[in-house]
């Protein structure tokens, strides 16, 4: 029997009391790494109560001190980056370089949180009326919660709790039940950095635990990343319970290839953007739209994809790792079979992928379809695997129409040497994040992650300035200090015209 992973409540790692246990496995071997107890309602209530008690003292902590906590935390994360990546690799199956990148992109957000003093500055205006001055203050909102997915168990939790806590809030994290060891390690390092007791809580579980957080009356804001059906549920349920919600969901990201693009850069970018991280990322390129003669490069892309293969985390020759679990693998296999049955041309089939020495791994080889149309199931559904679909169009206008007709709007890109084509694309495309000769346009943390349409539900996006607004409220103060008003002077009407 493996040791159970603890919960983190009230500043202590505590054994879960639930009899509902999930085995956390290595996706390359099916080895059980740990046993995960799902938090009980009493444990969730205890975690939220601890966060609520701590909030009233933490909000009074001077902003520079909160920034210094983040400075210490980012130092520890950098010092232990490889240690975190090794844990992350074992429970996700990611190759080591991908795991290092997962951790690093989270560290960048913590670095951004170190600038919280400037990010929380308000505004002032003098003499808005007769001897009346007005200013605004940015203040924390209370207990916040985050629900994070399996595909980035370091980066996405670090998108959430450091900024929320730096703003003066407290936080309850419910990470994915498929890879909870990495978030627990993040919490350990946060304690080592000097985080006060109760500022961060980590509870584990699945749908029931999510619903408990959504309905809890003492939680003010919910951040979520996951699939479209769950994102809709989180947004509807959270807002019905009068919470702020930012819910980031699925994607079907397109890359437009113009005939004047750099051929080698296109091929290299498409292989990496479709197969990297086993295709398990919401910003992966899953559809390549070839304009005119650019479609002649599809055979070259097929050859380049055939040259890469998955493998275990410590295989330096592996391009990516396994799918997170057997259920994810089976879903992808079903979609590949549907694509063949619907009439798409399968130029490269990774359905029967095998990796020597790892017969139990959740492997899917690179897969390439051409002659894909928008009505096919492989096009309408997010595959979330190393599968690239190719469509051919006559011009850029048609490519834009196809992308804008898709319900998702997370990311897109265009590869071209024409400034006019690039500007037309970036202006007319109805997608939140656009790359020009960049396949995966994920912004650095001083900007915000800005998916549109059914890729995002809410008003303020993740990290950057928008996240600070999401985790805070604005207080406006109007003040007049008369120096000669007689006692009992009646209130005056303020004319701001």
Short mmCIF file of C-alpha atoms in Angstrom, two decimals:
data_model
loop_
_atom_site.label_atom_id
_atom_site.label_comp_id
_atom_site.label_asym_id
_atom_site.label_seq_id
_atom_site.Cartn_x
_atom_site.Cartn_y
_atom_site.Cartn_z
CA UNK A 1 0.00 0.00 0.00
CA UNK A 2 1.32 3.43 -1.00
CA UNK A 3 1.45 6.31 1.45
CA UNK A 4 -1.51 8.66 1.23
CA UNK A 5 -0.96 12.20 0.02
CA UNK A 6 -1.99 14.68 2.71
CA UNK A 7 -4.29 17.66 2.54
CA UNK A 8 -2.94 21.10 3.53
CA UNK A 9 -5.30 22.79 5.99
CA UNK A 10 -4.63 25.51 8.52
CA UNK A 11 -0.91 25.59 7.82
CA UNK A 12 -0.45 21.83 8.37
CA UNK A 13 -0.28 18.79 6.14
CA UNK A 14 -2.96 16.49 7.51
CA UNK A 15 -4.04 12.96 6.65
CA UNK A 16 -7.39 12.90 4.88
CA UNK A 17 -10.23 11.26 6.76
CA UNK A 18 -12.21 10.11 3.71
CA UNK A 19 -12.60 6.48 2.73
CA UNK A 20 -12.80 7.56 -0.92
CA UNK A 21 -9.30 6.99 -2.25
CA UNK A 22 -7.90 7.38 -5.77
CA UNK A 23 -4.66 5.75 -6.92
CA UNK A 24 -2.36 8.26 -8.63
CA UNK A 25 -0.38 6.44 -11.31
CA UNK A 26 2.61 7.00 -13.60
CA UNK A 27 1.08 7.26 -17.11
CA UNK A 28 4.11 5.52 -18.68
CA UNK A 29 4.07 2.46 -16.42
CA UNK A 30 0.76 2.44 -14.45
CA UNK A 31 2.86 2.26 -11.25
CA UNK A 32 0.90 3.60 -8.29
CA UNK A 33 2.76 6.66 -7.00
CA UNK A 34 0.51 7.63 -4.11
CA UNK A 35 -3.03 7.29 -2.82
CA UNK A 36 -5.21 10.38 -2.83
CA UNK A 37 -7.96 10.89 -0.25
CA UNK A 38 -10.88 13.01 -1.47
CA UNK A 39 -11.62 15.79 1.01
CA UNK A 40 -14.77 15.44 3.08
CA UNK A 41 -17.27 18.27 3.46
CA UNK A 42 -16.00 18.82 7.00
CA UNK A 43 -12.41 19.14 5.75
CA UNK A 44 -13.48 21.60 3.06
CA UNK A 45 -15.37 23.66 5.62
CA UNK A 46 -12.34 23.59 7.91
CA UNK A 47 -10.04 24.76 5.09
CA UNK A 48 -12.34 27.63 4.12
CA UNK A 49 -12.80 28.64 7.77
CA UNK A 50 -9.03 28.75 8.23
CA UNK A 51 -8.66 30.88 5.12
CA UNK A 52 -11.43 33.21 6.27
CA UNK A 53 -9.87 33.70 9.73
CA UNK A 54 -6.47 34.38 8.23
CA UNK A 55 -7.82 36.87 5.70
CA UNK A 56 -8.58 39.52 8.32
CA UNK A 57 -4.94 39.65 9.44
CA UNK A 58 -3.32 38.98 6.08
CA UNK A 59 -5.14 41.86 4.38
CA UNK A 60 -3.53 44.20 6.93
CA UNK A 61 -0.02 42.97 6.07
CA UNK A 62 1.78 45.83 4.27
CA UNK A 63 1.97 45.38 0.52
CA UNK A 64 5.81 45.42 0.49
CA UNK A 65 5.85 42.51 2.95
CA UNK A 66 3.51 40.53 0.72
CA UNK A 67 5.84 41.27 -2.21
CA UNK A 68 8.84 40.07 -0.21
CA UNK A 69 7.06 36.75 0.43
CA UNK A 70 6.74 36.35 -3.33
CA UNK A 71 10.40 37.23 -3.81
CA UNK A 72 11.40 34.50 -1.38
CA UNK A 73 8.99 32.08 -3.03
CA UNK A 74 10.26 32.64 -6.56
CA UNK A 75 13.82 32.12 -5.28
CA UNK A 76 12.87 28.74 -3.80
CA UNK A 77 10.97 27.72 -6.93
CA UNK A 78 14.02 28.48 -9.06
CA UNK A 79 16.30 26.65 -6.64
CA UNK A 80 14.04 23.56 -6.73
CA UNK A 81 12.89 23.79 -10.34
CA UNK A 82 14.41 20.46 -11.36
CA UNK A 83 13.15 18.72 -8.21
CA UNK A 84 9.61 19.89 -8.96
CA UNK A 85 10.02 18.88 -12.61
CA UNK A 86 11.03 15.35 -11.66
CA UNK A 87 7.92 14.90 -9.51
CA UNK A 88 5.81 16.47 -12.25
CA UNK A 89 7.29 14.17 -14.91
CA UNK A 90 6.50 11.03 -12.94
CA UNK A 91 2.84 11.85 -12.34
CA UNK A 92 2.05 13.46 -15.72
CA UNK A 93 4.40 11.49 -17.97
CA UNK A 94 5.83 14.71 -19.42
CA UNK A 95 9.37 14.54 -20.72
CA UNK A 96 11.78 16.38 -18.44
CA UNK A 97 12.24 19.46 -20.65
CA UNK A 98 8.45 19.93 -20.86
CA UNK A 99 8.19 19.57 -17.09
CA UNK A 100 10.90 22.17 -16.57
CA UNK A 101 9.00 24.53 -18.86
CA UNK A 102 5.79 23.90 -16.92
CA UNK A 103 7.50 25.00 -13.71
CA UNK A 104 9.26 27.96 -15.32
CA UNK A 105 6.10 29.48 -16.77
CA UNK A 106 4.65 29.37 -13.26
CA UNK A 107 7.76 31.02 -11.82
CA UNK A 108 7.29 33.90 -14.26
CA UNK A 109 3.87 34.63 -12.76
CA UNK A 110 5.32 34.60 -9.23
CA UNK A 111 7.93 37.10 -10.43
CA UNK A 112 5.09 39.25 -11.73
CA UNK A 113 3.42 39.03 -8.30
CA UNK A 114 6.59 40.50 -6.77
CA UNK A 115 5.53 43.80 -8.39
CA UNK A 116 2.21 43.79 -6.55
CA UNK A 117 2.80 47.19 -4.91
CA UNK A 118 2.77 48.94 -8.29
CA UNK A 119 -0.06 46.74 -9.62
CA UNK A 120 -2.36 47.72 -6.72
CA UNK A 121 -1.86 51.46 -6.96
CA UNK A 122 -5.03 53.50 -7.14
CA UNK A 123 -5.80 56.84 -8.78
CA UNK A 124 -6.20 60.40 -7.48
CA UNK A 125 -7.62 63.65 -8.71
CA UNK A 126 -7.47 66.95 -6.87
CA UNK A 127 -10.24 69.57 -6.82
CA UNK A 128 -12.92 67.50 -8.57
CA UNK A 129 -15.29 69.92 -6.87
CA UNK A 130 -14.80 72.91 -4.63
CA UNK A 131 -11.90 71.82 -2.38
CA UNK A 132 -12.91 68.18 -2.88
CA UNK A 133 -10.28 65.55 -3.65
CA UNK A 134 -11.02 62.00 -4.87
CA UNK A 135 -8.89 58.88 -4.72
CA UNK A 136 -9.35 55.17 -5.29
CA UNK A 137 -7.88 52.27 -3.32
CA UNK A 138 -7.46 48.69 -4.50
CA UNK A 139 -8.41 46.25 -1.76
CA UNK A 140 -8.56 42.43 -1.50
CA UNK A 141 -11.94 40.67 -1.64
CA UNK A 142 -11.57 37.71 0.75
CA UNK A 143 -11.28 33.95 0.33
CA UNK A 144 -10.59 32.86 -3.25
CA UNK A 145 -10.43 29.36 -4.72
CA UNK A 146 -8.75 27.74 -7.70
CA UNK A 147 -9.65 24.55 -9.57
CA UNK A 148 -6.81 23.43 -11.83
CA UNK A 149 -6.43 20.79 -14.59
CA UNK A 150 -4.01 17.89 -15.02
CA UNK A 151 -2.04 19.18 -17.98
CA UNK A 152 -0.03 21.90 -16.18
CA UNK A 153 0.06 20.99 -12.47
CA UNK A 154 2.74 23.59 -11.65
CA UNK A 155 2.05 26.45 -14.05
CA UNK A 156 -1.68 26.85 -13.64
CA UNK A 157 -1.80 26.75 -9.81
CA UNK A 158 0.98 29.35 -9.96
CA UNK A 159 -1.19 31.43 -12.30
CA UNK A 160 -3.69 31.67 -9.46
CA UNK A 161 -2.71 31.60 -5.81
CA UNK A 162 0.45 33.80 -5.84
CA UNK A 163 -1.35 36.78 -7.39
CA UNK A 164 -4.47 36.29 -5.29
CA UNK A 165 -2.43 36.08 -2.08
CA UNK A 166 -0.13 38.97 -3.05
CA UNK A 167 -3.28 41.09 -3.44
CA UNK A 168 -4.10 40.38 0.21
CA UNK A 169 -6.55 37.49 -0.21
CA UNK A 170 -6.37 33.94 1.11
CA UNK A 171 -6.72 30.93 -1.17
CA UNK A 172 -8.10 27.38 -1.34
CA UNK A 173 -6.57 25.26 -4.13
CA UNK A 174 -8.28 22.15 -5.51
CA UNK A 175 -5.77 20.68 -8.00
CA UNK A 176 -6.45 17.88 -10.47
CA UNK A 177 -6.84 14.49 -8.85
CA UNK A 178 -4.65 12.98 -11.61
CA UNK A 179 -1.41 14.75 -10.59
CA UNK A 180 -1.73 16.21 -7.06
CA UNK A 181 1.86 15.60 -5.92
CA UNK A 182 3.23 18.66 -7.72
CA UNK A 183 0.74 21.13 -6.16
CA UNK A 184 1.50 19.69 -2.72
CA UNK A 185 5.19 20.33 -3.34
CA UNK A 186 4.38 23.91 -4.37
CA UNK A 187 2.59 24.35 -1.04
CA UNK A 188 5.58 22.94 0.89
CA UNK A 189 7.88 25.49 -0.72
CA UNK A 190 5.38 28.28 -0.04
CA UNK A 191 5.49 27.42 3.66
CA UNK A 192 9.29 27.37 3.52
CA UNK A 193 9.19 30.85 1.96
CA UNK A 194 7.43 32.11 5.09
CA UNK A 195 3.76 32.05 4.11
CA UNK A 196 1.64 32.64 7.22
CA UNK A 197 -0.55 29.83 8.52
CA UNK A 198 -3.90 29.71 6.73
CA UNK A 199 -3.01 31.88 3.75
CA UNK A 200 -3.03 28.84 1.42
CA UNK A 201 -5.06 25.64 1.74
CA UNK A 202 -4.89 22.58 -0.56
CA UNK A 203 -7.78 20.15 -0.66
CA UNK A 204 -8.04 17.16 -3.01
CA UNK A 205 -10.90 15.50 -4.82
CA UNK A 206 -13.13 15.51 -7.88
CA UNK A 207 -16.54 16.83 -8.98
CA UNK A 208 -18.13 16.74 -5.51
CA UNK A 209 -15.30 18.80 -4.03
CA UNK A 210 -15.56 21.31 -6.89
CA UNK A 211 -19.30 21.69 -6.27
CA UNK A 212 -18.68 22.20 -2.56
CA UNK A 213 -16.34 25.10 -3.31
CA UNK A 214 -18.75 26.61 -5.83
CA UNK A 215 -21.55 26.63 -3.28
CA UNK A 216 -19.56 27.64 -0.20
CA UNK A 217 -20.87 30.98 1.12
CA UNK A 218 -17.47 32.19 2.36
CA UNK A 219 -15.67 31.93 -0.99
CA UNK A 220 -15.78 35.15 -3.01
CA UNK A 221 -14.06 34.21 -6.28
CA UNK A 222 -13.37 31.05 -8.28
CA UNK A 223 -10.66 30.55 -10.91
CA UNK A 224 -11.02 27.48 -13.12
CA UNK A 225 -9.21 25.86 -16.04
CA UNK A 226 -10.60 22.73 -17.71
CA UNK A 227 -12.87 21.30 -20.38
CA UNK A 228 -15.79 23.18 -21.93
CA UNK A 229 -18.61 21.20 -20.24
CA UNK A 230 -17.08 21.62 -16.79
CA UNK A 231 -16.24 25.30 -17.44
CA UNK A 232 -19.88 25.98 -18.26
CA UNK A 233 -20.94 24.22 -15.07
CA UNK A 234 -18.41 26.11 -12.95
CA UNK A 235 -19.39 29.48 -14.42
CA UNK A 236 -23.15 28.94 -14.12
CA UNK A 237 -23.00 27.44 -10.64
CA UNK A 238 -20.45 29.90 -9.30
CA UNK A 239 -22.29 32.97 -10.56
CA UNK A 240 -25.61 31.59 -9.29
CA UNK A 241 -23.95 31.56 -5.88
CA UNK A 242 -22.96 35.22 -6.42
CA UNK A 243 -19.24 34.59 -6.87
CA UNK A 244 -16.81 36.12 -9.27
CA UNK A 245 -15.78 33.44 -11.77
CA UNK A 246 -13.10 33.21 -14.42
CA UNK A 247 -13.48 29.90 -16.26
CA UNK A 248 -10.97 29.02 -18.95
CA UNK A 249 -12.12 26.11 -21.11
CA UNK A 250 -11.32 24.22 -24.30
CA UNK A 251 -9.93 25.20 -27.66
CA UNK A 252 -9.61 24.32 -31.31
CA UNK A 253 -6.62 26.38 -32.34
CA UNK A 254 -5.89 27.01 -36.03
CA UNK A 255 -2.64 27.97 -37.72
CA UNK A 256 -2.99 29.62 -41.13
CA UNK A 257 -0.14 28.91 -43.55
CA UNK A 258 0.28 31.34 -46.41
CA UNK A 259 2.19 30.34 -49.56
CA UNK A 260 4.81 33.04 -48.89
CA UNK A 261 5.66 31.68 -45.42
CA UNK A 262 9.05 30.20 -44.56
CA UNK A 263 8.56 26.50 -45.32
CA UNK A 264 11.04 25.07 -42.83
CA UNK A 265 9.75 27.27 -40.01
CA UNK A 266 6.18 26.21 -40.78
CA UNK A 267 7.03 22.51 -40.68
CA UNK A 268 9.05 22.77 -37.48
CA UNK A 269 6.39 24.89 -35.79
CA UNK A 270 3.48 22.64 -36.75
CA UNK A 271 5.19 19.49 -35.47
CA UNK A 272 6.10 21.07 -32.13
CA UNK A 273 2.79 22.89 -31.65
CA UNK A 274 0.64 19.83 -32.40
CA UNK A 275 2.65 17.04 -30.75
CA UNK A 276 4.44 18.85 -27.93
CA UNK A 277 3.27 17.87 -24.42
CA UNK A 278 1.40 14.97 -26.13
CA UNK A 279 -1.06 17.55 -27.48
CA UNK A 280 -2.42 17.99 -23.95
CA UNK A 281 -2.48 21.78 -23.83
CA UNK A 282 -5.27 24.24 -24.52
CA UNK A 283 -3.00 26.30 -26.78
CA UNK A 284 -1.84 23.39 -28.97
CA UNK A 285 -2.30 23.81 -32.72
CA UNK A 286 -4.77 21.15 -33.78
CA UNK A 287 -5.80 22.52 -37.21
CA UNK A 288 -3.49 23.75 -39.97
CA UNK A 289 -5.27 25.81 -42.65
CA UNK A 290 -3.21 25.87 -45.85
CA UNK A 291 -3.89 28.71 -48.25
CA UNK A 292 -3.40 27.92 -51.95
CA UNK A 293 -0.11 26.28 -52.89
CA UNK A 294 0.99 26.01 -49.26
CA UNK A 295 -0.95 22.72 -49.23
CA UNK A 296 1.91 21.22 -51.23
CA UNK A 297 3.89 21.10 -47.95
CA UNK A 298 1.56 18.58 -46.30
CA UNK A 299 3.67 15.54 -47.35
CA UNK A 300 6.74 17.19 -45.83
CA UNK A 301 4.85 17.76 -42.59
CA UNK A 302 3.84 14.11 -42.59
CA UNK A 303 7.49 13.06 -42.89
CA UNK A 304 8.56 15.42 -40.11
CA UNK A 305 5.85 14.15 -37.76
CA UNK A 306 6.78 10.53 -38.53
CA UNK A 307 10.31 11.26 -37.31
CA UNK A 308 9.19 12.10 -33.77
CA UNK A 309 7.91 9.66 -31.17
CA UNK A 310 6.84 9.55 -27.52
CA UNK A 311 8.80 8.06 -24.66
CA UNK A 312 9.33 8.13 -20.89
CA UNK A 313 10.23 11.33 -19.07
CA UNK A 314 13.97 10.60 -18.86
CA UNK A 315 14.42 9.57 -22.52
CA UNK A 316 16.40 12.37 -24.14
CA UNK A 317 15.25 11.25 -27.60
CA UNK A 318 11.53 11.37 -26.82
CA UNK A 319 9.56 14.27 -28.28
CA UNK A 320 6.76 13.96 -25.75
CA UNK A 321 5.27 11.62 -23.14
CA UNK A 322 2.10 9.52 -22.76
CA UNK A 323 -1.52 10.61 -22.34
CA UNK A 324 -2.50 11.25 -18.75
CA UNK A 325 -4.55 8.05 -18.31
CA UNK A 326 -6.02 5.10 -20.24
CA UNK A 327 -9.39 6.85 -20.54
CA UNK A 328 -7.80 9.83 -22.32
CA UNK A 329 -5.98 7.45 -24.67
CA UNK A 330 -9.18 5.57 -25.50
CA UNK A 331 -11.03 8.79 -26.23
CA UNK A 332 -8.33 9.88 -28.69
CA UNK A 333 -8.31 6.47 -30.38
CA UNK A 334 -12.08 6.73 -30.84
CA UNK A 335 -11.77 10.17 -32.42
CA UNK A 336 -9.03 8.95 -34.78
CA UNK A 337 -11.30 6.08 -35.86
CA UNK A 338 -14.19 8.54 -36.33
CA UNK A 339 -12.00 10.70 -38.57
CA UNK A 340 -11.26 7.76 -40.83
CA UNK A 341 -14.94 6.78 -40.95
CA UNK A 342 -16.01 10.33 -41.78
CA UNK A 343 -13.82 10.46 -44.87
CA UNK A 344 -10.74 12.37 -43.74
CA UNK A 345 -7.48 11.10 -45.21
CA UNK A 346 -5.29 9.65 -42.42
CA UNK A 347 -1.75 10.26 -43.68
CA UNK A 348 -0.08 9.18 -40.43
CA UNK A 349 -1.74 6.97 -37.83
CA UNK A 350 -0.40 6.80 -34.28
CA UNK A 351 -3.13 4.51 -32.96
CA UNK A 352 -0.89 1.46 -32.54
CA UNK A 353 2.10 3.26 -31.06
CA UNK A 354 4.42 1.14 -28.90
CA UNK A 355 7.38 2.23 -26.77
CA UNK A 356 10.00 -0.44 -26.05
CA UNK A 357 10.15 -1.37 -22.39
CA UNK A 358 6.89 0.44 -21.53
CA UNK A 359 4.06 -1.82 -22.73
CA UNK A 360 1.55 -0.36 -20.24
CA UNK A 361 2.06 3.27 -21.22
CA UNK A 362 -0.76 5.44 -22.54
CA UNK A 363 1.00 6.04 -25.85
CA UNK A 364 -0.42 7.76 -28.92
CA UNK A 365 1.90 8.34 -31.87
CA UNK A 366 1.83 11.46 -34.06
CA UNK A 367 -1.28 11.44 -36.22
CA UNK A 368 -2.01 13.53 -39.31
CA UNK A 369 -5.25 13.96 -41.23
CA UNK A 370 -5.82 15.85 -44.47
CA UNK A 371 -9.04 16.69 -46.33
CA UNK A 372 -10.72 17.65 -43.06
CA UNK A 373 -13.95 19.66 -43.16
CA UNK A 374 -15.62 21.63 -40.33
CA UNK A 375 -18.56 19.20 -40.06
CA UNK A 376 -16.40 16.25 -39.01
CA UNK A 377 -16.32 15.17 -35.36
CA UNK A 378 -12.50 15.33 -35.27
CA UNK A 379 -12.87 19.00 -36.17
CA UNK A 380 -15.75 19.94 -33.88
CA UNK A 381 -14.32 18.27 -30.74
CA UNK A 382 -11.15 19.13 -28.87
CA UNK A 383 -8.98 16.02 -29.31
CA UNK A 384 -6.32 16.92 -26.71
CA UNK A 385 -3.75 14.57 -28.22
CA UNK A 386 -0.89 14.59 -30.77
CA UNK A 387 -3.28 14.83 -33.73
CA UNK A 388 -3.02 17.49 -36.45
CA UNK A 389 -5.82 18.18 -38.92
CA UNK A 390 -5.14 19.79 -42.31
CA UNK A 391 -7.65 21.89 -44.24
CA UNK A 392 -7.13 23.60 -47.60
CA UNK A 393 -8.63 26.94 -48.68
CA UNK A 394 -8.32 29.25 -51.65
CA UNK A 395 -7.55 32.49 -49.82
CA UNK A 396 -7.03 34.27 -46.53
CA UNK A 397 -10.63 35.50 -46.33
CA UNK A 398 -11.88 31.92 -46.40
CA UNK A 399 -9.39 30.91 -43.70
CA UNK A 400 -10.59 33.75 -41.46
CA UNK A 401 -14.25 32.78 -42.00
CA UNK A 402 -13.54 29.16 -40.98
CA UNK A 403 -11.74 30.18 -37.80
CA UNK A 404 -14.34 32.78 -36.83
CA UNK A 405 -17.13 30.22 -37.33
CA UNK A 406 -15.53 27.87 -34.79
CA UNK A 407 -17.10 28.23 -31.32
CA UNK A 408 -13.72 28.36 -29.58
CA UNK A 409 -11.48 31.41 -29.47
CA UNK A 410 -8.41 30.61 -27.38
CA UNK A 411 -5.46 31.02 -29.76
CA UNK A 412 -4.58 31.18 -33.43
CA UNK A 413 -1.60 32.06 -35.59
CA UNK A 414 -0.59 32.93 -39.12
CA UNK A 415 2.69 32.24 -40.86
CA UNK A 416 3.45 34.67 -43.65
CA UNK A 417 6.05 37.10 -44.95
CA UNK A 418 3.37 39.67 -45.83
CA UNK A 419 2.78 42.46 -43.36
CA UNK A 420 -0.52 43.27 -45.05
CA UNK A 421 -1.78 39.70 -44.66
CA UNK A 422 -0.64 39.58 -41.04
CA UNK A 423 -2.37 42.85 -40.19
CA UNK A 424 -5.60 41.82 -41.90
CA UNK A 425 -5.54 38.54 -39.97
CA UNK A 426 -4.86 40.05 -36.55
CA UNK A 427 -7.56 42.69 -37.07
CA UNK A 428 -10.36 40.49 -38.43
CA UNK A 429 -9.84 37.28 -36.46
CA UNK A 430 -12.24 36.77 -33.53
CA UNK A 431 -9.76 34.96 -31.28
CA UNK A 432 -8.26 36.21 -28.04
CA UNK A 433 -4.57 35.38 -28.58
CA UNK A 434 -2.92 35.76 -31.98
CA UNK A 435 0.53 34.74 -33.13
CA UNK A 436 2.29 36.09 -36.20
CA UNK A 437 5.00 33.62 -37.22
CA UNK A 438 4.66 32.30 -33.64
CA UNK A 439 2.70 29.02 -33.35
CA UNK A 440 1.59 29.17 -29.69
CA UNK A 441 0.99 32.80 -28.63
CA UNK A 442 0.91 32.45 -24.83
CA UNK A 443 1.62 35.91 -23.38
CA UNK A 444 4.11 36.60 -20.63
CA UNK A 445 2.57 37.37 -17.22
CA UNK A 446 2.66 41.16 -17.42
CA UNK A 447 0.01 40.73 -20.12
CA UNK A 448 -3.10 38.57 -19.53
CA UNK A 449 -4.15 35.19 -20.93
CA UNK A 450 -7.10 36.31 -23.05
CA UNK A 451 -9.12 33.49 -24.62
CA UNK A 452 -12.44 34.52 -26.18
CA UNK A 453 -15.87 33.07 -26.90
CA UNK A 454 -16.38 29.53 -25.54
CA UNK A 455 -12.76 29.32 -24.51
CA UNK A 456 -13.49 31.69 -21.62
CA UNK A 457 -16.39 32.58 -19.36
CA UNK A 458 -16.08 35.66 -17.18
CA UNK A 459 -14.99 39.29 -17.30
CA UNK A 460 -11.37 39.43 -16.12
CA UNK A 461 -8.78 36.99 -17.48
CA UNK A 462 -5.91 35.08 -15.87
CA UNK A 463 -2.70 36.73 -14.63
CA UNK A 464 -1.45 40.16 -15.63
CA UNK A 465 -3.36 43.33 -14.70
CA UNK A 466 -6.72 41.68 -15.31
CA UNK A 467 -6.07 39.07 -12.61
CA UNK A 468 -5.30 41.84 -10.11
CA UNK A 469 -8.69 43.39 -10.93
CA UNK A 470 -10.34 39.99 -10.57
CA UNK A 471 -8.89 39.46 -7.10
CA UNK A 472 -9.56 42.99 -5.80
CA UNK A 473 -12.26 45.62 -5.34
CA UNK A 474 -12.00 49.37 -5.90
CA UNK A 475 -12.92 51.76 -3.11
CA UNK A 476 -13.48 55.41 -4.03
CA UNK A 477 -13.02 58.10 -1.38
CA UNK A 478 -14.17 61.72 -1.75
CA UNK A 479 -12.83 64.12 0.88
CA UNK A 480 -13.29 67.77 1.75
CA UNK A 481 -11.44 69.39 4.66
CA UNK A 482 -12.84 72.89 5.25
CA UNK A 483 -10.62 75.03 7.43
CA UNK A 484 -13.20 77.60 8.55
CA UNK A 485 -16.60 75.89 8.48
CA UNK A 486 -18.73 76.90 11.51
CA UNK A 487 -20.10 74.17 13.79
CA UNK A 488 -23.31 72.62 12.54
CA UNK A 489 -22.81 73.68 8.90
CA UNK A 490 -25.30 71.67 6.77
CA UNK A 491 -24.07 69.26 4.12
CA UNK A 492 -23.46 70.97 0.81
CA UNK A 493 -24.57 69.62 -2.55
CA UNK A 494 -21.52 68.84 -4.62
CA UNK A 495 -21.65 70.11 -8.17
CA UNK A 496 -19.24 68.11 -10.29
CA UNK A 497 -20.37 69.57 -13.59
#
